[in-house]
Short mmCIF file of C-alpha atoms in Angstrom, two decimals:
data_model
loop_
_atom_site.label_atom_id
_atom_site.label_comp_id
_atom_site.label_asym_id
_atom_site.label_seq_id
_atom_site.Cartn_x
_atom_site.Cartn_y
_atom_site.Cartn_z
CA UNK D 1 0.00 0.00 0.00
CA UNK D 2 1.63 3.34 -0.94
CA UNK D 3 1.36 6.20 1.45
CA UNK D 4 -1.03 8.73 0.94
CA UNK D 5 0.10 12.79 0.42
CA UNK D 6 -2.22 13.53 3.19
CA UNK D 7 -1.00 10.95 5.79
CA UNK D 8 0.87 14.29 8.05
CA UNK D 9 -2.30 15.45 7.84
CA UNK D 10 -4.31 12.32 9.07
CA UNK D 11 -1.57 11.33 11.64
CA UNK D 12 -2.19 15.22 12.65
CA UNK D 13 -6.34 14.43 13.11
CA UNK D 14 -5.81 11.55 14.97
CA UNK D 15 -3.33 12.99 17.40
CA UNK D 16 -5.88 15.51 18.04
CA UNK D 17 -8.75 13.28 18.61
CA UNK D 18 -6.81 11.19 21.14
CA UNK D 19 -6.00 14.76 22.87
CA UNK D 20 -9.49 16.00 22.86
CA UNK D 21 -11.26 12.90 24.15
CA UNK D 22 -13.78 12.68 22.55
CA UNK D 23 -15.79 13.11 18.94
CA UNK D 24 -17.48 16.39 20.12
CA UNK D 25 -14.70 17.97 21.13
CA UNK D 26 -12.17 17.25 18.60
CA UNK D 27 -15.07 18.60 15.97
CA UNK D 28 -15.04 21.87 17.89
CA UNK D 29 -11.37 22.43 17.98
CA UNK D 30 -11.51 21.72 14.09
CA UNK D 31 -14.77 24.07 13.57
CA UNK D 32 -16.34 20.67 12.23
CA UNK D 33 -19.52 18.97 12.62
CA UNK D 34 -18.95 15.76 15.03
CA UNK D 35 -20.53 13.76 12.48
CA UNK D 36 -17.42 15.27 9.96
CA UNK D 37 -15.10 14.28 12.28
CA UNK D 38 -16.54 10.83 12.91
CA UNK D 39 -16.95 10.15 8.99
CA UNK D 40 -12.90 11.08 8.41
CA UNK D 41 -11.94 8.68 11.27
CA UNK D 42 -13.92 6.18 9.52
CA UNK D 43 -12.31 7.16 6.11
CA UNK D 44 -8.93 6.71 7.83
CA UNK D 45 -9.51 3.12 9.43
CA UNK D 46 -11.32 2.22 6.16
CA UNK D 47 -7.95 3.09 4.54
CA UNK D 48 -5.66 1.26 7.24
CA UNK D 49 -8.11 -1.88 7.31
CA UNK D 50 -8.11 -1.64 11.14
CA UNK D 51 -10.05 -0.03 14.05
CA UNK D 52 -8.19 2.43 15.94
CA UNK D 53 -10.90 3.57 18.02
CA UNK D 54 -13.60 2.05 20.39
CA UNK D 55 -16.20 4.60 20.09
CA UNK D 56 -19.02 5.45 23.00
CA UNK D 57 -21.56 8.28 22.90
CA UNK D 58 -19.28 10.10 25.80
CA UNK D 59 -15.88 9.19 25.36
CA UNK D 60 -12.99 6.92 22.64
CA UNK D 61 -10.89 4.23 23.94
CA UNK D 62 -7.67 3.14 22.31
CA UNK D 63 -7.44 -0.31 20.28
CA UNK D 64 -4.12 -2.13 20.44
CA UNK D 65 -3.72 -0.53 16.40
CA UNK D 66 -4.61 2.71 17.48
CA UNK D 67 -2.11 2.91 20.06
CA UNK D 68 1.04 1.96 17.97
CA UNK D 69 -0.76 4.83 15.35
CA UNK D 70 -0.94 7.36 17.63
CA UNK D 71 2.73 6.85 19.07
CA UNK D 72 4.40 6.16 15.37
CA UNK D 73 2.46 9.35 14.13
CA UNK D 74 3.32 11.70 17.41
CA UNK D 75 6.85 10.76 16.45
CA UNK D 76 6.78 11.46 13.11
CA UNK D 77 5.02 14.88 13.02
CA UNK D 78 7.81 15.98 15.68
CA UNK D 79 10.46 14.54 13.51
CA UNK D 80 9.00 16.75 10.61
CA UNK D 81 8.76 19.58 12.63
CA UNK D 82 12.51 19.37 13.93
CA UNK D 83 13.16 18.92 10.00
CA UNK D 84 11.77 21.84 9.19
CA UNK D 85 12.96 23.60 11.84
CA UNK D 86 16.41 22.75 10.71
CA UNK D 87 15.99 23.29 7.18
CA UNK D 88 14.49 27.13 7.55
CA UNK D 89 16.98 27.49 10.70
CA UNK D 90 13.61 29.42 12.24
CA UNK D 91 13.36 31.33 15.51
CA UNK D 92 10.29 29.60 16.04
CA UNK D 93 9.50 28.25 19.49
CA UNK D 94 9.83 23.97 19.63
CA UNK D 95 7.09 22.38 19.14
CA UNK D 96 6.35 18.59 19.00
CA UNK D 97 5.85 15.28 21.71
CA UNK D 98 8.44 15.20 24.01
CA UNK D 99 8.40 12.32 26.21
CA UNK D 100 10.37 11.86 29.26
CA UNK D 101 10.72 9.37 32.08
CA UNK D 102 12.32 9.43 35.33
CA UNK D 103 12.27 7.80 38.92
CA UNK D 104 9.35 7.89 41.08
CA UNK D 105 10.07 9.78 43.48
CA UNK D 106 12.77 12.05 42.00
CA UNK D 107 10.32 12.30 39.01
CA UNK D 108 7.46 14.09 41.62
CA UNK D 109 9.51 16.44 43.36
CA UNK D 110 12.29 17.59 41.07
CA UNK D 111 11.29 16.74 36.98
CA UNK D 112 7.42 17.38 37.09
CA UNK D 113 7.64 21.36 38.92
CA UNK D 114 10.02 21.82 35.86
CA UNK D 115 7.87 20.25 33.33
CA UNK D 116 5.33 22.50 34.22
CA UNK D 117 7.43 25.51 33.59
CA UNK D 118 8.52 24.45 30.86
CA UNK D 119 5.28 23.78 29.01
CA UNK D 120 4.59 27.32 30.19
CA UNK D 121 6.97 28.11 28.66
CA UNK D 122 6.84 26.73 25.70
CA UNK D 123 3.49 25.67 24.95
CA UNK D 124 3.10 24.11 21.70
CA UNK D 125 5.24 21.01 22.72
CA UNK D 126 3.66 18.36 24.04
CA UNK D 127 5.24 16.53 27.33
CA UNK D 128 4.25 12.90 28.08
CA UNK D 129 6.20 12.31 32.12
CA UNK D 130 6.19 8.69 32.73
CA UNK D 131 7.76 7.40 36.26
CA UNK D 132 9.19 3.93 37.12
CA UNK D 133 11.01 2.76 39.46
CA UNK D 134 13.84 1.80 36.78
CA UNK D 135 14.11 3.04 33.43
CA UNK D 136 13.37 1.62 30.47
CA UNK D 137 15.90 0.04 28.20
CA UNK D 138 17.53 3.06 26.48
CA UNK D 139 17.41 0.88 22.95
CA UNK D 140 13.87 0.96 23.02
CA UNK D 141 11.51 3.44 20.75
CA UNK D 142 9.80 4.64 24.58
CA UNK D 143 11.45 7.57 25.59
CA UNK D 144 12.96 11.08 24.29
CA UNK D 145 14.86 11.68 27.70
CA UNK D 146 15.81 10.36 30.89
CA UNK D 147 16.28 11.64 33.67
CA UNK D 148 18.37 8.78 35.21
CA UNK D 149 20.90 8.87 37.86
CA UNK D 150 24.52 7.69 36.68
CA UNK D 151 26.05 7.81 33.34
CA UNK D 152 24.56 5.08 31.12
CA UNK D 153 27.49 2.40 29.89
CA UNK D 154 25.53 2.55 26.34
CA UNK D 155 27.38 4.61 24.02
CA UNK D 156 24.48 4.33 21.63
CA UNK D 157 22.64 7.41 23.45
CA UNK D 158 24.35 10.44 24.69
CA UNK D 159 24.12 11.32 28.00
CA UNK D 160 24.82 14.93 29.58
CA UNK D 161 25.40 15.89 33.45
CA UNK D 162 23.39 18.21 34.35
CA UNK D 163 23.76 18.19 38.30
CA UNK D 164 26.35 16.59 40.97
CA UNK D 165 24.46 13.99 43.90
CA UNK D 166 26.20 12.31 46.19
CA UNK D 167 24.44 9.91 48.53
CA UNK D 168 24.35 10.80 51.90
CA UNK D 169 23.86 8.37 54.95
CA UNK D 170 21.79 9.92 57.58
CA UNK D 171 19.25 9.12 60.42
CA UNK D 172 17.04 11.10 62.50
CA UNK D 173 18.19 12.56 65.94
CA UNK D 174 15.75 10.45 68.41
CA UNK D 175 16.95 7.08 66.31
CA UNK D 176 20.61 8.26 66.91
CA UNK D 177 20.30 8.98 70.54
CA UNK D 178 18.30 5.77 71.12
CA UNK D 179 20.51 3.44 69.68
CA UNK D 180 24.08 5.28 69.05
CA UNK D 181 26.14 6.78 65.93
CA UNK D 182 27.70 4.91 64.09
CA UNK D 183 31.89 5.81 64.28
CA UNK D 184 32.87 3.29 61.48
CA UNK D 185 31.56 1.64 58.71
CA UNK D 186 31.38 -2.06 60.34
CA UNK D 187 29.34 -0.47 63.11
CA UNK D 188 26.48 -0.04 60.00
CA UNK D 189 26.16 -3.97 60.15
CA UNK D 190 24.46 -3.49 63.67
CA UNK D 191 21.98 -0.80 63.30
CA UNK D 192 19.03 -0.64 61.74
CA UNK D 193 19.10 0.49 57.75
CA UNK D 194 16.29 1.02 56.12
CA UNK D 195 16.82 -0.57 52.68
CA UNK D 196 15.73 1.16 49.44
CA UNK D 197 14.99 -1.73 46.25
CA UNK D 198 15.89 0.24 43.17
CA UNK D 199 17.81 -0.20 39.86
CA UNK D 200 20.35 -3.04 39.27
CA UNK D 201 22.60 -2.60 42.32
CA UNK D 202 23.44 -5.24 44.80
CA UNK D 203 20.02 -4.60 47.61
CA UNK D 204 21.93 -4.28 51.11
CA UNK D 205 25.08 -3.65 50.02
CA UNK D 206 26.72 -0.23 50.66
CA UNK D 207 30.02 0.81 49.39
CA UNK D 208 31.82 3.33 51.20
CA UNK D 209 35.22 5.03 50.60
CA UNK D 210 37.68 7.16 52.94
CA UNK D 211 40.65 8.38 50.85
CA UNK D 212 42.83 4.86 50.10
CA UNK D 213 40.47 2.74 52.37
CA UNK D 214 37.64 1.26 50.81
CA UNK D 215 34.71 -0.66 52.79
CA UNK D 216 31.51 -2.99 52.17
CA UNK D 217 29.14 -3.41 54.51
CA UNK D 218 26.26 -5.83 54.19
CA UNK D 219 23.63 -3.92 56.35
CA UNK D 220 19.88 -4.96 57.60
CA UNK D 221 16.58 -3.58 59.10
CA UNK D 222 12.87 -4.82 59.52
CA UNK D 223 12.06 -2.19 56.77
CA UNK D 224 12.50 -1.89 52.76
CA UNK D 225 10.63 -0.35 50.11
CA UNK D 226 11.16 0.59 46.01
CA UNK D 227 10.20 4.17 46.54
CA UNK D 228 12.61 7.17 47.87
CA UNK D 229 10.11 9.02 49.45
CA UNK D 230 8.29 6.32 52.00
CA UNK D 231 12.16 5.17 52.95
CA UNK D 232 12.90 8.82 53.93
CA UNK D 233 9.43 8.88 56.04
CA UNK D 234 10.75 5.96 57.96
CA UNK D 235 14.23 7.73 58.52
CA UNK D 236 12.13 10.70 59.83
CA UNK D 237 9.88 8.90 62.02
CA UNK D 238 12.79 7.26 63.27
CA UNK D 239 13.12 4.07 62.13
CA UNK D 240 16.51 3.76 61.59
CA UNK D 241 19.83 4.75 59.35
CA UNK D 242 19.26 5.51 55.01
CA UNK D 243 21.23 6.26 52.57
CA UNK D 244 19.66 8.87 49.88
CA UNK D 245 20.58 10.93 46.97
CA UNK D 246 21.40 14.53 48.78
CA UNK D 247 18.58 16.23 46.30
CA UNK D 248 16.36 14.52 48.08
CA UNK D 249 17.42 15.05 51.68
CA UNK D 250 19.28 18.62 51.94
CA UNK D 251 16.49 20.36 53.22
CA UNK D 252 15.86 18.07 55.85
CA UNK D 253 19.42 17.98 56.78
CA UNK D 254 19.79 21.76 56.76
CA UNK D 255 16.31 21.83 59.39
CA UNK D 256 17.94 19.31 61.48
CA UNK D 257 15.46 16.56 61.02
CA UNK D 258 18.01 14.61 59.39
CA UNK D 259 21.24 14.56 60.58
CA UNK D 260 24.27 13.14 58.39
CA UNK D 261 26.22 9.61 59.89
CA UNK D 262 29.73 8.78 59.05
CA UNK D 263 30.13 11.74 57.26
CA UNK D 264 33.72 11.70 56.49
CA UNK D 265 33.08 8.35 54.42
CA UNK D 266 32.19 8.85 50.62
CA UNK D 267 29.38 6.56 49.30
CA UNK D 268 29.03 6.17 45.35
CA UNK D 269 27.98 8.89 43.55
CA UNK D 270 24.79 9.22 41.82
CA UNK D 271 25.31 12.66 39.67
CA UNK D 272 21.99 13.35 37.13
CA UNK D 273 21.97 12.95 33.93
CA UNK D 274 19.87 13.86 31.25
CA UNK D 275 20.15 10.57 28.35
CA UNK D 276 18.80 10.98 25.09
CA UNK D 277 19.06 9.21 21.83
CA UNK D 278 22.49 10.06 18.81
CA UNK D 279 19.14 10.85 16.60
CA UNK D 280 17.26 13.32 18.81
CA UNK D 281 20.45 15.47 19.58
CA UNK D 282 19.54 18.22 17.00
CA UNK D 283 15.80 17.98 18.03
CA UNK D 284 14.63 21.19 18.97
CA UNK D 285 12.23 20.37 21.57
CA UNK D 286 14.88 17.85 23.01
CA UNK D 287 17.70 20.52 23.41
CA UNK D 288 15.25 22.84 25.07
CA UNK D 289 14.02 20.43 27.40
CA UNK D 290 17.42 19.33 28.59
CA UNK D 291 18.91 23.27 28.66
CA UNK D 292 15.87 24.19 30.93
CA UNK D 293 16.92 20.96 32.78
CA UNK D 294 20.33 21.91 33.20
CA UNK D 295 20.00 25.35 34.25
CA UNK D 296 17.35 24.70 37.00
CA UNK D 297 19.31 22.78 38.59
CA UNK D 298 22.73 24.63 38.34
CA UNK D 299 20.53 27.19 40.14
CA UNK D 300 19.50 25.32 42.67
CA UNK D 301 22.32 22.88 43.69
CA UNK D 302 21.86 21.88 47.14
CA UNK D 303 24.31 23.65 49.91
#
């Protein structure tokens, strides 16, 4: 089947169908009747052979075809739109789907405040945020950028620092006058950590470095969880010793409700990066997203 002239143009309809939600509204965003709109969707699954909508009288549901449409055709109209933009070298403001994924917890209180100014400020591209708890494979057609921690071993993507993290070990005052402070690393092994399950690395094992001398401790508490943010509850409510990315923690360390253990030992470092694929790197709407990125946080670096 040869491709129609007009397929930007249907791939443009759908995407705006899917957006509006519904039959009725996408007709009066187009100034059409709904009954126009509903005969061109038919004209354009009549000309795929499938269904790409499940149609009610209040709202349109996604088939398993329409879905793979509407991604394929999101991509495409913002890979003519960088083309363009490229070709006429325009001033014009990007434009385009721009999807992003990072951590959970990271991903709420860091990467969706500056999504939000971003779309503000730059309001014709469209942001998709999805959060895991580890990122998808950065081969895979699911992302534009992540927001990851570490610099990816794949040199098939390109990844840029945008912000320094260390990890921090730290424990609330009550737990560290209840059961002690820990003075060295082997004193770790009898306290109780509260583990965090995330990414590939080794659960319960912490690495810690003090100039030459290098340790590994294998540590253990009643609690664990895969998200950030309950672990550091715990550590608040005094539950015992954690080890967190400093973004997450300064401001409880600088009120005092945190307060930093062993803190002449080094843990690994877990500086931000922002990945993104060889392809996308002269992608408007991808080099905006990740400048914005950057510059936030070089202005707001924890003390």
């Amino acid at each position: 089947m040869s491709t129609p002239s007009n397929a930007p143009s249907e791939m443009s309809f759908f995407s705006l169908l899917v957006r509006a939600g519904s039959l009725s509204a996408a007709a009066r965003e187009l100034n059409l009747t709904t009954a126009g709109v509903s005969k061109r969707l038919a004209q354009l699954e009549a000309r795929l052979g499938v269904r790409l909508l499940q149609r009610t009288t209040r709202r349109i549901g996604l088939t398993v075809e329409g879905e793979m449409y509407l991604a394929h055709s999101r991509r495409i109209l913002g890979d003519i739109a960088d083309m363009e933009q490229m070709i006429t070298s325009a001033s014009t403001a990007p434009k385009g789907l721009l999807r992003v994924n990072a951590t959970l917890g990271f991903g709420r209180s860091h990467i969706a405040p500056l999504i939000s100014s971003f779309h503000q400020r730059y309001p014709d591209v469209e942001i998709q945020l999805q959060l895991t708890v580890n990122p998808p494979s950065l081969v895979e057609d699911a992302c534009d950028v992540w927001i990851r921690f570490g610099e990816p071993p794949d040199t098939r993507v390109i990844a840029r620092r945008i912000a320094s993290n260390r990890r921090l070990l730290c424990a609330a005052p009550a737990y560290l006058e209840r059961c002690g402070t820990p003075r060295v690393p082997n004193d770790l092994a009898r306290h109780s950590c509260i583990g965090i399950r995330q990414g590939a690395e080794g659960y319960g094992i912490w690495h810690l470095k003090s100039g030459t001398r290098s340790e590994t401790v294998k540590v253990r508490g009643p609690l664990s969880t895969n998200d950030g943010e309950i672990a550091v509850d715990w550590a608040l409510a005094g539950h015992g010793i954690i080890m967190r990315a400093e973004w997450n923690i300064a401001h409880y360390l600088e009120s005092g409700r945190l307060r930093q253990v062993l803190p002449n030992w080094e843990t690994p470092p877990a500086d931000i990066y922002a990945v993104y694929p060889h392809q996308l790197q002269t992608a408007a709407r991808v080099r905006a997203f990740v400048d914005f990125v950057a510059d936030a946080f070089a202005a707001a670096t924890p003390a």
